Short mmCIF file of C-alpha atoms and ligand atoms in Angstrom, two decimals:
data_model
loop_
_atom_site.label_atom_id
_atom_site.label_comp_id
_atom_site.label_asym_id
_atom_site.label_seq_id
_atom_site.Cartn_x
_atom_site.Cartn_y
_atom_site.Cartn_z
CA MET M 1 109.61 101.41 98.41
CA ILE M 2 109.89 97.64 98.81
CA ASP M 3 108.01 95.82 101.55
CA PRO M 4 109.29 92.83 103.58
CA PHE M 5 107.82 90.42 101.01
CA GLY M 6 109.65 92.00 98.06
CA ARG M 7 106.58 93.81 96.72
CA THR M 8 107.10 97.32 95.35
CA VAL M 9 104.64 99.82 96.78
CA SER M 10 103.82 102.25 93.98
CA TYR M 11 100.11 102.95 94.49
CA LEU M 12 98.52 105.15 97.15
CA ARG M 13 94.79 105.32 97.70
CA VAL M 14 93.67 108.38 99.61
CA SER M 15 90.35 108.56 101.40
CA VAL M 16 89.76 112.33 101.41
CA THR M 17 86.66 112.12 103.61
CA ASP M 18 84.79 109.41 105.52
CA ARG M 19 81.47 111.17 104.77
CA CYS M 20 79.13 110.25 102.00
CA ASP M 21 75.82 111.29 100.50
CA PHE M 22 74.80 107.59 100.23
CA ARG M 23 74.52 104.91 102.92
CA CYS M 24 75.11 101.70 100.95
CA VAL M 25 73.93 98.73 102.98
CA TYR M 26 77.14 96.69 102.59
CA CYS M 27 79.41 99.67 103.31
CA MET M 28 77.84 101.65 106.13
CA ALA M 29 75.50 101.16 109.03
CA GLU M 30 72.32 103.24 108.86
CA ASP M 31 73.34 105.33 111.86
CA MET M 32 77.00 105.90 110.96
CA SER M 33 78.89 108.34 113.11
CA PHE M 34 81.51 110.31 111.25
CA LEU M 35 84.77 111.86 112.32
CA PRO M 36 84.62 115.32 113.84
CA LYS M 37 85.65 117.81 111.15
CA ALA M 38 88.47 119.02 113.44
CA ASP M 39 90.20 115.64 113.10
CA LEU M 40 90.52 115.90 109.32
CA LEU M 41 93.75 116.80 107.62
CA THR M 42 93.47 119.96 105.58
CA LEU M 43 93.62 119.60 101.82
CA GLU M 44 97.07 121.23 101.95
CA GLU M 45 98.22 118.58 104.43
CA LEU M 46 96.83 115.80 102.24
CA GLU M 47 98.69 117.28 99.29
CA ARG M 48 101.94 117.42 101.28
CA LEU M 49 101.52 113.77 102.24
CA CYS M 50 100.81 112.76 98.64
CA ALA M 51 103.90 114.68 97.51
CA ALA M 52 106.02 112.76 100.04
CA PHE M 53 104.70 109.44 98.72
CA ILE M 54 105.43 110.50 95.14
CA ARG M 55 109.01 111.40 96.09
CA LEU M 56 109.32 107.94 97.66
CA GLY M 57 108.22 106.18 94.47
CA VAL M 58 104.42 106.18 94.34
CA ASN M 59 103.39 106.76 90.72
CA LYS M 60 99.65 106.16 90.95
CA LEU M 61 97.18 107.99 93.18
CA ARG M 62 93.50 107.23 93.58
CA LEU M 63 91.21 109.51 95.56
CA THR M 64 88.34 107.77 97.26
CA GLY M 65 86.30 108.00 100.46
CA GLY M 66 83.50 108.09 101.69
CA GLU M 67 82.47 110.04 98.65
CA PRO M 68 85.49 112.06 97.49
CA LEU M 69 83.44 114.60 95.53
CA VAL M 70 81.48 115.70 98.62
CA ARG M 71 84.58 117.06 100.34
CA ARG M 72 84.58 120.83 99.99
CA GLY M 73 87.51 122.10 97.93
CA VAL M 74 88.47 118.63 96.65
CA MET M 75 88.60 119.84 93.04
CA GLY M 76 91.36 122.26 94.03
CA LEU M 77 93.34 119.36 95.51
CA ILE M 78 92.74 117.29 92.38
CA GLY M 79 93.99 120.17 90.23
CA ARG M 80 97.15 120.56 92.33
CA LEU M 81 97.83 116.81 92.29
CA GLY M 82 97.18 116.74 88.55
CA ALA M 83 99.94 119.33 88.12
CA ARG M 84 102.35 116.63 89.35
CA LEU M 85 101.48 114.28 86.49
CA GLY M 86 104.60 113.62 84.47
CA GLN M 87 106.76 114.57 87.45
CA GLY M 88 106.89 111.23 89.21
CA LEU M 89 103.13 110.80 89.21
CA GLU M 90 101.91 108.76 86.23
CA GLU M 91 98.23 108.36 86.97
CA LEU M 92 95.61 110.21 88.99
CA THR M 93 92.23 108.53 89.33
CA LEU M 94 89.09 108.59 91.42
CA THR M 95 86.51 106.16 92.76
CA THR M 96 83.11 107.80 93.10
CA ASN M 97 79.46 106.97 93.56
CA GLY M 98 78.78 109.30 90.62
CA SER M 99 76.25 111.53 92.39
CA GLN M 100 78.31 114.71 91.85
CA LEU M 101 79.98 113.65 88.64
CA ALA M 102 77.95 115.72 86.17
CA ALA M 103 79.11 118.91 87.87
CA HIS M 104 82.75 117.89 88.20
CA VAL M 105 83.74 115.75 85.25
CA ALA M 106 85.04 118.69 83.20
CA GLY M 107 87.27 119.71 86.12
CA LEU M 108 88.51 116.15 86.51
CA LYS M 109 89.41 115.96 82.84
CA ALA M 110 91.16 119.33 82.99
CA ALA M 111 93.22 118.05 85.94
CA GLY M 112 94.44 115.11 83.87
CA VAL M 113 92.13 112.40 85.22
CA LYS M 114 91.71 110.01 82.29
CA ARG M 115 89.70 107.24 83.88
CA ILE M 116 87.44 106.84 86.87
CA ASN M 117 85.67 104.03 88.71
CA VAL M 118 82.00 104.60 89.35
CA SER M 119 80.04 102.36 91.70
CA LEU M 120 76.72 101.16 90.33
CA ASP M 121 75.20 97.99 91.75
CA THR M 122 71.91 97.97 89.85
CA LEU M 123 70.05 99.63 86.98
CA ASP M 124 66.72 99.20 88.76
CA GLU M 125 65.72 102.46 90.43
CA ARG M 126 63.84 100.78 93.27
CA LYS M 127 66.74 98.46 94.06
CA PHE M 128 69.19 101.34 93.76
CA THR M 129 67.33 103.18 96.51
CA ALA M 130 67.19 100.02 98.62
CA ILE M 131 70.95 99.45 98.30
CA THR M 132 72.20 103.04 98.66
CA ARG M 133 69.41 104.08 101.07
CA TRP M 134 69.90 107.79 100.13
CA GLY M 135 70.97 107.66 96.48
CA ARG M 136 69.05 108.60 93.33
CA LEU M 137 69.79 106.55 90.22
CA PRO M 138 68.99 109.27 87.60
CA GLN M 139 71.62 111.54 89.15
CA VAL M 140 74.29 108.84 88.77
CA LEU M 141 73.21 108.03 85.21
CA GLU M 142 73.48 111.73 84.36
CA GLY M 143 77.02 111.75 85.78
CA LEU M 144 77.94 108.71 83.72
CA GLU M 145 76.61 110.32 80.54
CA ALA M 146 78.67 113.42 81.29
CA ALA M 147 81.80 111.31 81.79
CA GLN M 148 81.18 109.49 78.52
CA ALA M 149 80.63 112.78 76.69
CA ALA M 150 83.83 114.23 78.19
CA GLY M 151 85.85 111.23 77.04
CA VAL M 152 86.80 110.12 80.56
CA ARG M 153 87.07 106.30 80.62
CA VAL M 154 84.68 104.63 83.03
CA LYS M 155 84.85 101.35 84.86
CA ILE M 156 81.70 100.37 86.71
CA ASN M 157 82.18 98.71 90.11
CA MET M 158 79.27 96.44 91.00
CA VAL M 159 79.21 94.72 94.38
CA ALA M 160 77.60 91.29 93.90
CA LEU M 161 74.77 90.75 96.38
CA LYS M 162 72.99 87.42 96.62
CA GLY M 163 69.21 87.83 96.34
CA VAL M 164 69.56 91.54 95.51
CA ASN M 165 71.31 92.10 92.17
CA ASP M 166 72.37 88.58 91.20
CA ASP M 167 69.80 88.52 88.38
CA GLU M 168 71.37 91.58 86.74
CA PHE M 169 74.96 90.67 85.89
CA SER M 170 74.30 89.86 82.25
CA ALA M 171 72.10 92.94 81.74
CA MET M 172 74.73 95.14 83.43
CA LEU M 173 77.44 93.70 81.19
CA ALA M 174 75.33 94.48 78.10
CA TRP M 175 74.54 97.99 79.36
CA CYS M 176 78.21 98.71 80.10
CA GLY M 177 79.34 97.19 76.81
CA ALA M 178 76.95 99.43 74.85
CA ARG M 179 78.62 102.47 76.44
CA GLY M 180 82.21 101.27 76.24
CA PHE M 181 82.46 100.90 80.04
CA ASP M 182 84.44 98.06 81.61
CA LEU M 183 82.65 96.28 84.45
CA CYS M 184 84.14 94.93 87.64
CA LEU M 185 82.21 92.62 89.96
CA ILE M 186 83.25 92.68 93.60
CA GLU M 187 82.60 90.22 96.44
CA THR M 188 81.47 91.87 99.66
CA MET M 189 84.23 92.12 102.23
CA PRO M 190 83.76 91.92 106.00
CA MET M 191 84.70 95.48 106.97
CA GLY M 192 82.86 96.88 110.02
CA GLU M 193 79.51 95.73 111.34
CA VAL M 194 76.61 95.91 108.89
CA ALA M 195 73.36 93.95 108.81
CA HIS M 196 72.79 90.90 106.53
CA ARG M 197 76.32 90.71 105.12
CA GLU M 198 76.68 86.98 105.38
CA GLU M 199 73.32 86.23 103.72
CA THR M 200 74.08 88.47 100.75
CA HIS M 201 77.66 87.34 100.20
CA LEU M 202 78.06 85.77 96.75
CA PRO M 203 81.26 84.00 95.65
CA LEU M 204 82.01 85.10 92.09
CA ASP M 205 83.48 81.92 90.59
CA GLY M 206 80.03 80.56 89.74
CA VAL M 207 78.97 83.96 88.39
CA ARG M 208 81.84 83.95 85.89
CA ARG M 209 81.01 80.43 84.76
CA ALA M 210 77.34 81.38 84.29
CA LEU M 211 78.22 84.54 82.32
CA ALA M 212 80.58 82.53 80.10
CA ARG M 213 77.56 80.54 78.88
CA ASP M 214 76.03 83.69 77.32
CA TRP M 215 79.11 85.78 76.56
CA GLY M 216 82.40 85.14 74.78
CA LEU M 217 84.82 85.61 77.67
CA SER M 218 88.54 85.01 77.24
CA ALA M 219 91.22 85.60 79.88
CA SER M 220 92.61 89.10 79.31
CA ALA M 221 96.23 90.16 79.38
CA HIS M 222 94.97 93.43 80.88
CA ALA M 223 96.24 94.01 84.41
CA THR M 224 96.03 97.21 86.43
CA GLY M 225 98.32 96.01 89.18
CA GLY M 226 95.12 95.65 91.19
CA PRO M 227 93.20 92.73 92.62
CA ALA M 228 90.83 92.24 89.66
CA ARG M 229 91.32 89.42 87.19
CA TYR M 230 90.04 90.52 83.78
CA TRP M 231 88.30 88.78 80.88
CA ASP M 232 87.83 90.24 77.40
CA VAL M 233 84.22 90.27 76.23
CA ALA M 234 84.10 89.36 72.53
CA GLU M 235 80.66 90.85 71.84
CA THR M 236 81.36 94.30 73.31
CA GLY M 237 85.11 94.83 73.02
CA THR M 238 85.07 95.78 76.73
CA ARG M 239 86.31 93.84 79.75
CA ILE M 240 84.82 92.27 82.81
CA GLY M 241 86.86 91.96 86.00
CA PHE M 242 86.26 89.93 89.15
CA ILE M 243 87.52 90.90 92.59
CA THR M 244 87.40 87.83 94.79
CA PRO M 245 89.04 88.63 98.14
CA LEU M 246 87.27 85.73 99.83
CA SER M 247 87.07 82.99 97.24
CA SER M 248 90.65 83.52 96.06
CA HIS M 249 93.31 85.77 97.51
CA PHE M 250 95.13 88.46 95.58
CA CYS M 251 97.67 89.59 98.16
CA ASP M 252 100.82 88.23 96.49
CA ASP M 253 100.95 91.09 93.99
CA CYS M 254 99.72 93.81 96.35
CA ASN M 255 101.31 97.15 95.39
CA ARG M 256 99.23 99.54 97.46
CA VAL M 257 98.72 101.26 100.79
CA ARG M 258 95.81 103.37 102.00
CA LEU M 259 95.79 106.78 103.64
CA THR M 260 92.77 108.07 105.55
CA CYS M 261 91.62 111.66 105.83
CA THR M 262 93.09 111.85 109.33
CA GLY M 263 96.58 110.85 108.18
CA THR M 264 96.44 107.22 109.26
CA LEU M 265 98.17 104.85 106.87
CA TYR M 266 96.78 101.32 106.55
CA MET M 267 99.26 98.95 104.99
CA CYS M 268 96.54 96.31 104.34
CA LEU M 269 92.80 96.74 103.74
CA GLY M 270 92.00 93.73 105.89
CA GLN M 271 94.33 94.29 108.87
CA ALA M 272 94.10 96.64 111.83
CA ASP M 273 97.76 97.67 111.97
CA ALA M 274 98.25 101.30 110.96
CA ALA M 275 100.81 104.07 111.10
CA ASP M 276 100.07 107.61 112.24
CA LEU M 277 101.47 110.09 109.70
CA ARG M 278 99.67 113.10 111.15
CA ALA M 279 102.14 113.53 114.02
CA PRO M 280 105.26 113.61 111.81
CA LEU M 281 103.37 115.74 109.28
CA ARG M 282 102.47 118.35 111.88
CA GLY M 283 105.63 117.91 113.93
CA SER M 284 107.95 119.57 111.46
CA ALA M 285 107.90 121.60 108.28
CA ASP M 286 110.85 119.50 107.14
CA ASP M 287 109.74 116.33 105.34
CA ALA M 288 112.61 114.08 106.50
CA ALA M 289 110.73 112.76 109.56
CA LEU M 290 107.59 112.26 107.48
CA GLU M 291 109.42 110.26 104.84
CA GLN M 292 111.08 108.20 107.57
CA ALA M 293 107.64 107.44 109.08
CA VAL M 294 106.36 106.32 105.67
CA ARG M 295 109.37 104.03 105.14
CA ALA M 296 108.93 102.54 108.63
CA ALA M 297 105.26 101.83 107.86
CA ILE M 298 106.07 100.10 104.57
CA ALA M 299 108.56 97.92 106.45
CA ARG M 300 105.56 96.64 108.47
CA LYS M 301 103.30 95.83 105.51
CA PRO M 302 101.74 92.44 106.29
CA LYS M 303 101.68 89.49 103.90
CA GLY M 304 97.92 89.67 103.39
CA HIS M 305 94.42 89.55 104.76
CA ALA M 306 92.45 86.61 106.08
CA PHE M 307 88.83 87.53 105.47
CA ASP M 308 86.04 85.41 106.91
CA ILE M 309 82.58 86.65 105.88
CA SER M 310 80.96 85.58 109.15
CA ARG M 311 82.73 88.28 111.19
CA PRO M 312 84.31 91.68 110.50
CA ALA M 313 88.04 91.35 109.81
CA VAL M 314 88.45 94.88 111.13
CA ALA M 315 86.12 97.21 113.01
CA ARG M 316 86.43 100.07 110.53
CA HIS M 317 83.92 100.33 107.70
CA MET M 318 85.03 100.42 104.05
CA SER M 319 84.25 104.16 103.94
CA VAL M 320 87.19 104.82 106.31
CA THR M 321 89.84 103.34 104.03
CA GLY M 322 88.04 103.73 100.73
CA GLY M 323 87.93 100.20 99.38
N1 SAM P 1 81.91 106.41 97.56
C1 SAM P 1 82.73 105.96 96.51
C2 SAM P 1 82.10 104.80 95.78
O1 SAM P 1 81.12 104.27 96.28
O2 SAM P 1 82.62 104.46 94.71
C3 SAM P 1 84.14 105.59 96.94
C4 SAM P 1 84.30 104.83 98.22
S1 SAM P 1 83.59 103.22 98.27
C5 SAM P 1 83.99 102.71 99.91
C6 SAM P 1 84.69 102.31 97.21
C7 SAM P 1 84.18 100.99 96.71
O3 SAM P 1 84.11 100.09 97.78
C8 SAM P 1 82.81 101.03 96.06
O4 SAM P 1 82.87 100.42 94.78
C9 SAM P 1 81.95 100.20 96.98
O5 SAM P 1 80.94 99.53 96.28
C10 SAM P 1 82.97 99.27 97.58
N2 SAM P 1 82.61 98.73 98.90
C11 SAM P 1 82.17 99.37 99.98
N3 SAM P 1 81.99 98.53 101.02
C12 SAM P 1 82.33 97.31 100.58
C13 SAM P 1 82.38 96.02 101.18
N4 SAM P 1 82.06 95.81 102.47
N5 SAM P 1 82.81 94.98 100.40
C14 SAM P 1 83.17 95.16 99.11
N6 SAM P 1 83.15 96.37 98.50
C15 SAM P 1 82.73 97.42 99.22
FE1 SF4 P 2 79.21 105.93 100.17
FE2 SF4 P 2 80.73 104.57 98.45
FE3 SF4 P 2 80.18 103.56 100.89
FE4 SF4 P 2 78.23 103.72 99.13
S1 SF4 P 2 80.10 102.49 98.92
S2 SF4 P 2 78.11 104.37 101.29
S3 SF4 P 2 78.73 105.53 98.02
S4 SF4 P 2 81.36 105.37 100.48
#
């Protein structure tokens, strides 16, 4: 599938639920209201949609959320999607907050998941509770140990928050390096209304320059087809990536679209335009109309986002489209 700007769309991110067992301050409001369960696609419907995307040329799938591992039955879906690896699908991955990882990492590995992204913004238990509101750090650390023991590669996603965790980047890099985890720092993005976003926004260019004073960073050839720009870390043999949607755009190479758990397809994280795939999915058992709806959506993929941290670019929170 090629979009109007000549970019090949080969990566689908699927938010399997908008619910979560955490309430991270930059992601959700304290009093989030979630979708009625009746509005959700079934796991079978999500699988049928994923299969249609794979037939159309998607070779990488990432499950996300909300917290993907809190959706009941999700491991069955992951197993069935994993069975498609090598048959059009080349990679199946997951972004998780890690809270349920210890229980599920063996199942993930068995399904063919080789690497996962785990969100961890701090190693300080008190700060962790302040950021996630409902999370418990030891539970996440236990999940990470289980992933390491199982041989599933881990990349840590750390959202950079001014005045909150900006004294921890170097320590986090050392901690990740000691475990063989790559680290990716992320600028906060203006998705949905949350308190204090503007005050805590931290442009990452200065962070990279400061880290380069203590660490041997050299521009890495590593590229995941994603928005992060990577640097090799000489001391650890791992990498550090920077996702800078505000301080520098990454839309020119965008290869992805995002499906929500209700069957809405967002062609850009930072734009409101969306395509409803639930109606064609439910309208016919034949996939021709569904595939046509996907192609029509890709033909509308916009050139990029225009984030401004002082106001939400879109009303939906990150947990709807999964980051
Ligand atoms: N619950 C899972 C997790 O936390 O990894 C998956 C979904 S979460 C929405 C995906 C990623 O988006 C996480 O790394 C999270 O830190 C990041 N995120 C959430 N809201 C964000 C925002 N407003 N700006 C930047 N990143 C955000
Ligand atoms: Fe949940 Fe992930 Fe959002 Fe945190 S960032 S509230 S863990 S969906």
